PDB file of C-alpha atoms in Angstrom:
ATOM      1  CA  MET O1182     132.550  32.303-138.244  1.00  0.00           C
ATOM      2  CA  GLU O1183     131.281  35.251-136.247  1.00  0.00           C
ATOM      3  CA  LYS O1184     132.987  38.600-136.861  1.00  0.00           C
ATOM      4  CA  ILE O1185     133.692  40.504-133.644  1.00  0.00           C
ATOM      5  CA  GLU O1186     134.529  44.200-133.323  1.00  0.00           C
ATOM      6  CA  ILE O1187     136.961  45.161-130.564  1.00  0.00           C
ATOM      7  CA  LYS O1188     136.882  48.863-129.689  1.00  0.00           C
ATOM      8  CA  ASP O1189     139.164  50.440-127.101  1.00  0.00           C
ATOM      9  CA  GLU O1190     138.821  53.540-124.931  1.00  0.00           C
ATOM     10  CA  ASP O1191     140.801  55.644-127.409  1.00  0.00           C
ATOM     11  CA  GLY O1192     138.569  54.766-130.333  1.00  0.00           C
ATOM     12  CA  GLY O1193     140.838  52.166-131.922  1.00  0.00           C
ATOM     13  CA  VAL O1194     138.876  49.414-133.650  1.00  0.00           C
ATOM     14  CA  THR O1195     140.069  45.949-134.665  1.00  0.00           C
ATOM     15  CA  HIS O1196     138.260  42.793-135.689  1.00  0.00           C
ATOM     16  CA  ILE O1197     138.648  39.107-135.030  1.00  0.00           C
ATOM     17  CA  LYS O1198     136.559  36.097-135.937  1.00  0.00           C
ATOM     18  CA  ARG O1199     135.216  33.557-133.474  1.00  0.00           C
ATOM     19  CA  PHE O1200     134.349  29.911-133.897  1.00  0.00           C
ATOM     20  CA  LYS O1201     133.282  27.647-131.031  1.00  0.00           C
ATOM     21  CA  GLY O1202     134.505  30.210-128.519  1.00  0.00           C
ATOM     22  CA  LYS O1203     137.994  30.564-130.024  1.00  0.00           C
ATOM     23  CA  SER O1204     139.493  33.681-131.608  1.00  0.00           C
ATOM     24  CA  PHE O1205     140.830  33.675-135.147  1.00  0.00           C
ATOM     25  CA  SER O1206     142.400  36.065-137.625  1.00  0.00           C
ATOM     26  CA  PRO O1207     139.993  38.377-139.464  1.00  0.00           C
ATOM     27  CA  MET O1208     141.309  36.675-142.613  1.00  0.00           C
ATOM     28  CA  ALA O1209     140.177  33.200-141.474  1.00  0.00           C
ATOM     29  CA  PRO O1210     137.744  31.432-143.830  1.00  0.00           C
ATOM     30  CA  ASP O1211     134.121  32.399-143.202  1.00  0.00           C
ATOM     31  CA  ASP O1212     132.991  28.828-143.771  1.00  0.00           C
ATOM     32  CA  PHE O1213     135.387  27.376-141.250  1.00  0.00           C
ATOM     33  CA  GLU O1214     133.655  24.009-141.028  1.00  0.00           C
ATOM     34  CA  SER O1215     134.313  23.494-144.737  1.00  0.00           C
ATOM     35  CA  HIS O1216     137.937  24.463-144.155  1.00  0.00           C
ATOM     36  CA  LEU O1217     138.257  21.892-141.369  1.00  0.00           C
ATOM     37  CA  ARG O1218     136.802  19.232-143.648  1.00  0.00           C
ATOM     38  CA  LEU O1219     139.315  20.208-146.325  1.00  0.00           C
ATOM     39  CA  VAL O1220     142.382  19.858-144.098  1.00  0.00           C
ATOM     40  CA  ASN O1221     141.209  16.376-143.143  1.00  0.00           C
ATOM     41  CA  THR O1222     141.360  15.224-146.767  1.00  0.00           C
ATOM     42  CA  ALA O1223     145.164  15.276-147.111  1.00  0.00           C
ATOM     43  CA  ASN O1224     147.126  12.031-147.364  1.00  0.00           C
ATOM     44  CA  TYR O1225     148.998  12.358-144.073  1.00  0.00           C
ATOM     45  CA  THR O1226     151.603   9.809-142.991  1.00  0.00           C
ATOM     46  CA  GLU O1227     153.640   9.277-139.836  1.00  0.00           C
ATOM     47  CA  LYS O1228     156.621  10.831-141.637  1.00  0.00           C
ATOM     48  CA  ASP O1229     154.917  14.226-141.937  1.00  0.00           C
ATOM     49  CA  VAL O1230     155.846  17.122-139.674  1.00  0.00           C
ATOM     50  CA  PHE O1231     153.762  20.013-138.357  1.00  0.00           C
ATOM     51  CA  VAL O1232     155.516  23.024-136.833  1.00  0.00           C
ATOM     52  CA  VAL O1233     153.069  24.483-134.321  1.00  0.00           C
ATOM     53  CA  ALA O1234     153.277  27.778-132.448  1.00  0.00           C
ATOM     54  CA  TYR O1235     151.282  30.712-131.161  1.00  0.00           C
ATOM     55  CA  PRO O1236     151.722  33.673-133.540  1.00  0.00           C
ATOM     56  CA  LYS O1237     155.159  35.344-133.389  1.00  0.00           C
ATOM     57  CA  SER O1238     156.782  32.649-131.272  1.00  0.00           C
ATOM     58  CA  GLY O1239     159.430  31.492-133.742  1.00  0.00           C
ATOM     59  CA  MET O1240     157.392  29.277-136.044  1.00  0.00           C
ATOM     60  CA  ASN O1241     158.971  30.492-139.293  1.00  0.00           C
ATOM     61  CA  TRP O1242     162.440  30.192-137.782  1.00  0.00           C
ATOM     62  CA  THR O1243     161.741  26.654-136.581  1.00  0.00           C
ATOM     63  CA  PHE O1244     160.154  25.726-139.915  1.00  0.00           C
ATOM     64  CA  GLU O1245     163.375  26.737-141.653  1.00  0.00           C
ATOM     65  CA  ILE O1246     165.450  24.510-139.368  1.00  0.00           C
ATOM     66  CA  VAL O1247     163.108  21.535-139.688  1.00  0.00           C
ATOM     67  CA  ASN O1248     163.030  21.869-143.466  1.00  0.00           C
ATOM     68  CA  MET O1249     166.828  21.837-143.670  1.00  0.00           C
ATOM     69  CA  ILE O1250     167.035  18.777-141.435  1.00  0.00           C
ATOM     70  CA  LEU O1251     164.417  16.855-143.414  1.00  0.00           C
ATOM     71  CA  ARG O1252     166.201  17.683-146.676  1.00  0.00           C
ATOM     72  CA  ASN O1253     169.676  17.027-145.209  1.00  0.00           C
ATOM     73  CA  SER O1254     170.670  20.411-146.594  1.00  0.00           C
ATOM     74  CA  SER O1255     171.525  23.892-145.359  1.00  0.00           C
ATOM     75  CA  GLU O1256     169.724  25.573-148.259  1.00  0.00           C
ATOM     76  CA  TYR O1257     167.082  28.114-147.229  1.00  0.00           C
ATOM     77  CA  PHE O1258     163.413  27.511-147.999  1.00  0.00           C
ATOM     78  CA  PRO O1259     162.765  29.909-150.904  1.00  0.00           C
ATOM     79  CA  ASN O1260     159.106  30.655-150.233  1.00  0.00           C
ATOM     80  CA  ILE O1261     156.769  31.641-147.424  1.00  0.00           C
ATOM     81  CA  PRO O1262     156.095  28.434-145.471  1.00  0.00           C
ATOM     82  CA  PRO O1263     152.790  26.724-146.247  1.00  0.00           C
ATOM     83  CA  PHE O1264     150.311  27.368-143.423  1.00  0.00           C
ATOM     84  CA  LEU O1265     147.543  24.953-142.552  1.00  0.00           C
ATOM     85  CA  ASP O1266     145.523  28.053-141.630  1.00  0.00           C
ATOM     86  CA  MET O1267     145.559  29.054-145.320  1.00  0.00           C
ATOM     87  CA  ALA O1268     145.325  25.570-146.823  1.00  0.00           C
ATOM     88  CA  THR O1269     143.904  25.031-150.291  1.00  0.00           C
ATOM     89  CA  PRO O1270     143.456  21.722-152.126  1.00  0.00           C
ATOM     90  CA  SER O1271     146.491  22.444-154.308  1.00  0.00           C
ATOM     91  CA  MET O1272     148.639  23.342-151.287  1.00  0.00           C
ATOM     92  CA  LEU O1273     147.728  20.136-149.470  1.00  0.00           C
ATOM     93  CA  GLN O1274     148.479  18.116-152.587  1.00  0.00           C
ATOM     94  CA  SER O1275     151.830  19.852-153.011  1.00  0.00           C
ATOM     95  CA  VAL O1276     152.879  19.334-149.384  1.00  0.00           C
ATOM     96  CA  PHE O1277     151.434  15.888-148.689  1.00  0.00           C
ATOM     97  CA  GLY O1278     151.005  14.379-152.137  1.00  0.00           C
ATOM     98  CA  ASN O1279     154.351  12.562-152.304  1.00  0.00           C
ATOM     99  CA  ALA O1280     154.417   9.490-150.079  1.00  0.00           C
ATOM    100  CA  ASP O1281     158.170   9.114-150.637  1.00  0.00           C
ATOM    101  CA  LYS O1282     159.080  12.268-148.739  1.00  0.00           C
ATOM    102  CA  PRO O1283     157.726  13.814-145.529  1.00  0.00           C
ATOM    103  CA  GLY O1284     155.350  16.729-145.799  1.00  0.00           C
ATOM    104  CA  LEU O1285     156.085  19.839-143.747  1.00  0.00           C
ATOM    105  CA  ILE O1286     153.564  22.532-142.848  1.00  0.00           C
ATOM    106  CA  ALA O1287     153.139  25.321-140.278  1.00  0.00           C
ATOM    107  CA  ASN O1288     150.112  25.606-138.022  1.00  0.00           C
ATOM    108  CA  HIS O1289     148.650  28.151-135.579  1.00  0.00           C
ATOM    109  CA  TYR O1290     145.545  26.164-134.667  1.00  0.00           C
ATOM    110  CA  GLN O1291     144.565  25.015-131.205  1.00  0.00           C
ATOM    111  CA  PRO O1292     144.487  21.205-130.767  1.00  0.00           C
ATOM    112  CA  GLN O1293     140.717  20.927-131.176  1.00  0.00           C
ATOM    113  CA  PHE O1294     141.023  22.194-134.768  1.00  0.00           C
ATOM    114  CA  PHE O1295     144.067  20.102-135.664  1.00  0.00           C
ATOM    115  CA  PRO O1296     143.214  17.627-138.455  1.00  0.00           C
ATOM    116  CA  GLN O1297     142.010  14.390-136.908  1.00  0.00           C
ATOM    117  CA  ALA O1298     143.237  12.577-140.000  1.00  0.00           C
ATOM    118  CA  ALA O1299     146.749  13.785-139.149  1.00  0.00           C
ATOM    119  CA  ILE O1300     146.420  12.780-135.494  1.00  0.00           C
ATOM    120  CA  LYS O1301     145.270   9.309-136.556  1.00  0.00           C
ATOM    121  CA  GLN O1302     148.458   8.899-138.594  1.00  0.00           C
ATOM    122  CA  LYS O1303     150.566  10.236-135.713  1.00  0.00           C
ATOM    123  CA  VAL O1304     152.178  13.007-137.723  1.00  0.00           C
ATOM    124  CA  ARG O1305     155.121  14.467-135.841  1.00  0.00           C
ATOM    125  CA  ILE O1306     154.611  17.813-134.118  1.00  0.00           C
ATOM    126  CA  VAL O1307     157.369  20.296-133.323  1.00  0.00           C
ATOM    127  CA  PHE O1308     155.902  22.826-130.903  1.00  0.00           C
ATOM    128  CA  VAL O1309     157.833  26.008-130.120  1.00  0.00           C
ATOM    129  CA  TYR O1310     156.959  28.551-127.440  1.00  0.00           C
ATOM    130  CA  ARG O1311     158.305  31.984-126.538  1.00  0.00           C
ATOM    131  CA  ASN O1312     157.931  34.191-123.488  1.00  0.00           C
ATOM    132  CA  PRO O1313     154.566  35.985-123.613  1.00  0.00           C
ATOM    133  CA  LYS O1314     155.954  39.510-123.180  1.00  0.00           C
ATOM    134  CA  ASP O1315     158.174  39.391-126.254  1.00  0.00           C
ATOM    135  CA  VAL O1316     155.341  37.703-128.142  1.00  0.00           C
ATOM    136  CA  ALA O1317     153.019  40.623-127.364  1.00  0.00           C
ATOM    137  CA  VAL O1318     155.527  43.146-128.714  1.00  0.00           C
ATOM    138  CA  SER O1319     156.326  41.079-131.785  1.00  0.00           C
ATOM    139  CA  GLN O1320     152.641  40.650-132.618  1.00  0.00           C
ATOM    140  CA  TYR O1321     152.002  44.365-132.187  1.00  0.00           C
ATOM    141  CA  GLN O1322     154.850  45.192-134.569  1.00  0.00           C
ATOM    142  CA  PHE O1323     153.755  42.543-137.059  1.00  0.00           C
ATOM    143  CA  TYR O1324     150.016  42.713-137.531  1.00  0.00           C
ATOM    144  CA  TRP O1325     149.757  46.225-138.908  1.00  0.00           C
ATOM    145  CA  LYS O1326     152.141  45.229-141.721  1.00  0.00           C
ATOM    146  CA  LEU O1327     149.796  42.523-142.996  1.00  0.00           C
ATOM    147  CA  LYS O1328     147.224  43.114-145.677  1.00  0.00           C
ATOM    148  CA  GLY O1329     143.829  42.966-144.027  1.00  0.00           C
ATOM    149  CA  PHE O1330     145.226  44.118-140.659  1.00  0.00           C
ATOM    150  CA  GLY O1331     145.726  47.812-141.441  1.00  0.00           C
ATOM    151  CA  GLU O1332     143.340  48.827-138.650  1.00  0.00           C
ATOM    152  CA  TYR O1333     146.055  47.870-136.140  1.00  0.00           C
ATOM    153  CA  LYS O1334     147.974  50.999-137.169  1.00  0.00           C
ATOM    154  CA  ASN O1335     145.488  53.014-135.113  1.00  0.00           C
ATOM    155  CA  VAL O1336     145.868  50.958-131.921  1.00  0.00           C
ATOM    156  CA  SER O1337     148.342  51.972-129.214  1.00  0.00           C
ATOM    157  CA  PHE O1338     150.562  49.365-127.586  1.00  0.00           C
ATOM    158  CA  LYS O1339     148.691  49.942-124.326  1.00  0.00           C
ATOM    159  CA  ASN O1340     145.409  49.031-125.962  1.00  0.00           C
ATOM    160  CA  TYR O1341     146.921  46.139-127.886  1.00  0.00           C
ATOM    161  CA  LEU O1342     148.233  44.699-124.632  1.00  0.00           C
ATOM    162  CA  LYS O1343     144.702  44.700-123.205  1.00  0.00           C
ATOM    163  CA  ARG O1344     143.406  42.876-126.278  1.00  0.00           C
ATOM    164  CA  TYR O1345     146.250  40.384-125.934  1.00  0.00           C
ATOM    165  CA  LEU O1346     145.591  39.591-122.282  1.00  0.00           C
ATOM    166  CA  ASP O1347     141.845  39.378-122.911  1.00  0.00           C
ATOM    167  CA  GLY O1348     142.341  36.962-125.807  1.00  0.00           C
ATOM    168  CA  ASN O1349     140.864  39.357-128.358  1.00  0.00           C
ATOM    169  CA  VAL O1350     143.646  38.684-130.872  1.00  0.00           C
ATOM    170  CA  PRO O1351     144.168  35.924-133.461  1.00  0.00           C
ATOM    171  CA  CYS O1352     144.532  32.523-131.724  1.00  0.00           C
ATOM    172  CA  GLY O1353     143.148  33.884-128.469  1.00  0.00           C
ATOM    173  CA  ASP O1354     145.071  34.343-125.248  1.00  0.00           C
ATOM    174  CA  TRP O1355     148.634  33.063-124.849  1.00  0.00           C
ATOM    175  CA  TYR O1356     147.930  30.913-121.797  1.00  0.00           C
ATOM    176  CA  SER O1357     144.979  28.935-123.158  1.00  0.00           C
ATOM    177  CA  PHE O1358     146.734  28.174-126.435  1.00  0.00           C
ATOM    178  CA  HIS O1359     149.787  26.767-124.677  1.00  0.00           C
ATOM    179  CA  LYS O1360     147.882  24.917-121.978  1.00  0.00           C
ATOM    180  CA  GLU O1361     145.793  23.087-124.552  1.00  0.00           C
ATOM    181  CA  TRP O1362     148.837  21.895-126.484  1.00  0.00           C
ATOM    182  CA  LEU O1363     150.749  20.941-123.343  1.00  0.00           C
ATOM    183  CA  ASP O1364     147.704  19.046-122.067  1.00  0.00           C
ATOM    184  CA  LEU O1365     147.565  17.147-125.356  1.00  0.00           C
ATOM    185  CA  LYS O1366     151.159  16.042-124.874  1.00  0.00           C
ATOM    186  CA  ALA O1367     150.635  15.160-121.203  1.00  0.00           C
ATOM    187  CA  ASP O1368     147.517  13.125-121.973  1.00  0.00           C
ATOM    188  CA  ASN O1369     149.138  11.283-124.901  1.00  0.00           C
ATOM    189  CA  GLN O1370     152.575  10.258-123.715  1.00  0.00           C
ATOM    190  CA  ASP O1371     153.240   8.079-126.744  1.00  0.00           C
ATOM    191  CA  TYR O1372     152.374  10.801-129.265  1.00  0.00           C
ATOM    192  CA  PRO O1373     155.434  12.282-131.049  1.00  0.00           C
ATOM    193  CA  ILE O1374     155.494  15.914-129.882  1.00  0.00           C
ATOM    194  CA  LEU O1375     158.732  17.833-129.358  1.00  0.00           C
ATOM    195  CA  ILE O1376     158.543  20.968-127.194  1.00  0.00           C
ATOM    196  CA  LEU O1377     161.111  23.681-127.952  1.00  0.00           C
ATOM    197  CA  CYS O1378     161.793  26.955-126.150  1.00  0.00           C
ATOM    198  CA  TYR O1379     162.587  29.996-128.312  1.00  0.00           C
ATOM    199  CA  GLU O1380     164.927  31.433-125.699  1.00  0.00           C
ATOM    200  CA  ASP O1381     166.841  28.151-125.408  1.00  0.00           C
ATOM    201  CA  MET O1382     167.266  28.180-129.179  1.00  0.00           C
ATOM    202  CA  LYS O1383     168.718  31.672-128.959  1.00  0.00           C
ATOM    203  CA  VAL O1384     171.246  30.523-126.342  1.00  0.00           C
ATOM    204  CA  ASN O1385     172.411  27.340-128.087  1.00  0.00           C
ATOM    205  CA  LEU O1386     170.954  26.793-131.525  1.00  0.00           C
ATOM    206  CA  ALA O1387     173.265  23.903-132.436  1.00  0.00           C
ATOM    207  CA  GLU O1388     172.072  21.904-129.444  1.00  0.00           C
ATOM    208  CA  ASN O1389     168.454  22.432-130.453  1.00  0.00           C
ATOM    209  CA  VAL O1390     169.165  21.548-134.083  1.00  0.00           C
ATOM    210  CA  ARG O1391     170.535  18.225-132.814  1.00  0.00           C
ATOM    211  CA  LYS O1392     167.453  17.791-130.631  1.00  0.00           C
ATOM    212  CA  ILE O1393     165.157  18.307-133.623  1.00  0.00           C
ATOM    213  CA  ALA O1394     167.217  15.958-135.803  1.00  0.00           C
ATOM    214  CA  ASP O1395     167.075  13.248-133.124  1.00  0.00           C
ATOM    215  CA  PHE O1396     163.317  13.693-132.771  1.00  0.00           C
ATOM    216  CA  LEU O1397     162.869  13.361-136.533  1.00  0.00           C
ATOM    217  CA  GLU O1398     165.222  10.358-136.580  1.00  0.00           C
ATOM    218  CA  MET O1399     167.464  12.081-139.096  1.00  0.00           C
ATOM    219  CA  ASN O1400     171.065  10.909-138.891  1.00  0.00           C
ATOM    220  CA  LEU O1401     172.889  13.950-140.249  1.00  0.00           C
ATOM    221  CA  GLU O1402     176.625  14.505-140.341  1.00  0.00           C
ATOM    222  CA  GLU O1403     177.847  16.737-137.534  1.00  0.00           C
ATOM    223  CA  SER O1404     179.207  19.195-140.094  1.00  0.00           C
ATOM    224  CA  THR O1405     175.736  19.471-141.661  1.00  0.00           C
ATOM    225  CA  LEU O1406     174.076  20.059-138.290  1.00  0.00           C
ATOM    226  CA  LEU O1407     176.562  22.800-137.461  1.00  0.00           C
ATOM    227  CA  GLU O1408     176.099  24.410-140.870  1.00  0.00           C
ATOM    228  CA  ILE O1409     172.317  24.390-140.411  1.00  0.00           C
ATOM    229  CA  ALA O1410     172.771  26.051-137.023  1.00  0.00           C
ATOM    230  CA  ARG O1411     175.091  28.650-138.539  1.00  0.00           C
ATOM    231  CA  LYS O1412     172.755  29.424-141.434  1.00  0.00           C
ATOM    232  CA  CYS O1413     169.776  29.661-139.070  1.00  0.00           C
ATOM    233  CA  GLU O1414     171.334  31.989-136.521  1.00  0.00           C
ATOM    234  CA  PHE O1415     168.730  34.721-136.480  1.00  0.00           C
ATOM    235  CA  ARG O1416     170.840  37.606-137.796  1.00  0.00           C
ATOM    236  CA  THR O1417     172.322  35.500-140.609  1.00  0.00           C
ATOM    237  CA  MET O1418     168.920  34.236-141.685  1.00  0.00           C
ATOM    238  CA  PHE O1419     167.343  37.689-141.336  1.00  0.00           C
ATOM    239  CA  GLN O1420     169.898  39.186-143.711  1.00  0.00           C
ATOM    240  CA  HIS O1421     169.416  36.422-146.255  1.00  0.00           C
ATOM    241  CA  LYS O1422     165.636  36.573-146.143  1.00  0.00           C
ATOM    242  CA  ASN O1423     165.529  40.331-146.616  1.00  0.00           C
ATOM    243  CA  SER O1424     167.928  40.102-149.541  1.00  0.00           C
ATOM    244  CA  ASN O1425     165.931  37.294-151.151  1.00  0.00           C
ATOM    245  CA  LEU O1426     162.263  38.131-150.701  1.00  0.00           C
ATOM    246  CA  PRO O1427     159.899  35.289-151.647  1.00  0.00           C
ATOM    247  CA  PRO O1428     157.943  36.135-154.792  1.00  0.00           C
ATOM    248  CA  GLU O1429     154.647  35.719-152.932  1.00  0.00           C
ATOM    249  CA  MET O1430     155.584  38.183-150.163  1.00  0.00           C
ATOM    250  CA  HIS O1431     153.576  40.886-151.957  1.00  0.00           C
ATOM    251  CA  MET O1432     150.465  38.810-151.257  1.00  0.00           C
ATOM    252  CA  ALA O1433     151.012  39.253-147.514  1.00  0.00           C
ATOM    253  CA  THR O1434     152.213  42.848-147.294  1.00  0.00           C
ATOM    254  CA  GLU O1435     152.927  46.035-149.189  1.00  0.00           C
ATOM    255  CA  ILE O1436     156.146  46.551-147.211  1.00  0.00           C
ATOM    256  CA  LYS O1437     159.345  45.791-149.112  1.00  0.00           C
ATOM    257  CA  GLU O1438     160.909  43.559-146.489  1.00  0.00           C
ATOM    258  CA  HIS O1439     160.507  40.050-145.095  1.00  0.00           C
ATOM    259  CA  ILE O1440     157.941  40.880-142.426  1.00  0.00           C
ATOM    260  CA  PHE O1441     158.149  37.495-140.699  1.00  0.00           C
ATOM    261  CA  TYR O1442     161.538  38.393-139.217  1.00  0.00           C
ATOM    262  CA  ARG O1443     162.081  41.567-137.175  1.00  0.00           C
ATOM    263  CA  LYS O1444     164.577  41.565-134.272  1.00  0.00           C
ATOM    264  CA  GLY O1445     164.388  38.092-132.828  1.00  0.00           C
ATOM    265  CA  GLU O1446     165.730  39.420-129.542  1.00  0.00           C
ATOM    266  CA  VAL O1447     165.000  38.151-126.063  1.00  0.00           C
ATOM    267  CA  GLY O1448     163.938  40.966-123.754  1.00  0.00           C
ATOM    268  CA  ASP O1449     162.849  43.518-126.370  1.00  0.00           C
ATOM    269  CA  TRP O1450     159.649  43.846-124.334  1.00  0.00           C
ATOM    270  CA  LYS O1451     161.626  46.039-121.894  1.00  0.00           C
ATOM    271  CA  ASN O1452     161.712  48.728-124.601  1.00  0.00           C
ATOM    272  CA  TRP O1453     157.909  48.748-124.763  1.00  0.00           C
ATOM    273  CA  PHE O1454     156.399  47.946-121.377  1.00  0.00           C
ATOM    274  CA  THR O1455     156.021  50.674-118.782  1.00  0.00           C
ATOM    275  CA  VAL O1456     156.603  49.672-115.168  1.00  0.00           C
ATOM    276  CA  ALA O1457     152.850  49.734-114.592  1.00  0.00           C
ATOM    277  CA  GLN O1458     152.176  47.586-117.662  1.00  0.00           C
ATOM    278  CA  ASP O1459     154.819  45.088-116.596  1.00  0.00           C
ATOM    279  CA  GLU O1460     153.329  44.810-113.121  1.00  0.00           C
ATOM    280  CA  GLU O1461     149.806  44.407-114.484  1.00  0.00           C
ATOM    281  CA  PHE O1462     151.009  41.786-116.961  1.00  0.00           C
ATOM    282  CA  ASP O1463     152.675  39.796-114.174  1.00  0.00           C
ATOM    283  CA  ARG O1464     149.564  39.993-111.982  1.00  0.00           C
ATOM    284  CA  HIS O1465     147.551  38.537-114.824  1.00  0.00           C
ATOM    285  CA  MET O1466     150.027  35.977-116.159  1.00  0.00           C
ATOM    286  CA  ASP O1467     152.022  34.655-113.196  1.00  0.00           C
ATOM    287  CA  PRO O1468     149.134  32.696-111.596  1.00  0.00           C
ATOM    288  CA  LEU O1469     148.419  31.136-114.992  1.00  0.00           C
ATOM    289  CA  LEU O1470     152.039  30.206-115.638  1.00  0.00           C
ATOM    290  CA  ASP O1471     152.054  28.308-112.357  1.00  0.00           C
ATOM    291  CA  LYS O1472     149.517  25.934-113.919  1.00  0.00           C
ATOM    292  CA  ILE O1473     151.669  24.825-116.863  1.00  0.00           C
ATOM    293  CA  ASP O1474     154.963  22.982-116.870  1.00  0.00           C
ATOM    294  CA  ILE O1475     157.238  25.072-119.070  1.00  0.00           C
ATOM    295  CA  ASN O1476     160.154  27.332-118.275  1.00  0.00           C
ATOM    296  CA  ILE O1477     159.583  31.004-119.178  1.00  0.00           C
ATOM    297  CA  ARG O1478     162.621  33.216-119.719  1.00  0.00           C
ATOM    298  CA  TYR O1479     162.011  36.949-120.062  1.00  0.00           C
ATOM    299  CA  SER O1480     165.724  37.724-120.468  1.00  0.00           C
ATOM    300  CA  LEU O1481     169.023  35.943-121.045  1.00  0.00           C
TER     301      LEU O1481
END
């Protein structure tokens, strides 16, 4: 891993790591090749599920829903979801060590770093995307709260937006991340990948819960599906999570709240973008969005 310093015109400094031309969190393992070998050692099966998303696109929310469906229960997951990005031998054993039940893990990696052992077993992938403007705001509000990301406190939103569009943030630029995953699906029509839209989930969560259950071939009672949708409505889940902080939350932040959930609103970007920033963002992003086949909704 190569450590890269990003300095803006106002003197704000942040760091990312790079590996094979891709951007990663400053907390990513230095010996990334060893990490990739590790994540290929797990005992994956076709029953396992990976929830994949670009940072701050609804991955934790979707993980919660998928976990409830797999367990046929509306009970909340009590801990921070296990992330492939942070995998350890004990974590992999805990998640994938029981062949009688499906493993479930979250993942921010681009396809080229996805475990080939998992691909070979055709693990199921639930991929969720969110409009890139709200993602930019959510990332900006999130990173400075994380341990190891304190330098983001000294970066203005204007300068963060430039980093974001340039790909100088964890997981690189929004467009490339999504194009690579969508290309994987397009090039492998028989591979089990479900694409979900964050904004669609906000409009009709019950419908998307059913869609996930069908994809996972889980035949749940309608009453259970509706209860999962009710429990996972963003405001309901937000209140529960902040009243029941996972014991390991202190490992991620010094803030006394569940930092993975903030507003969950569609269109919050309008409270942050100036007219000029919005126009510049569209000039940069619109030609790229024309190259990928997903529906982007900046408001409801």
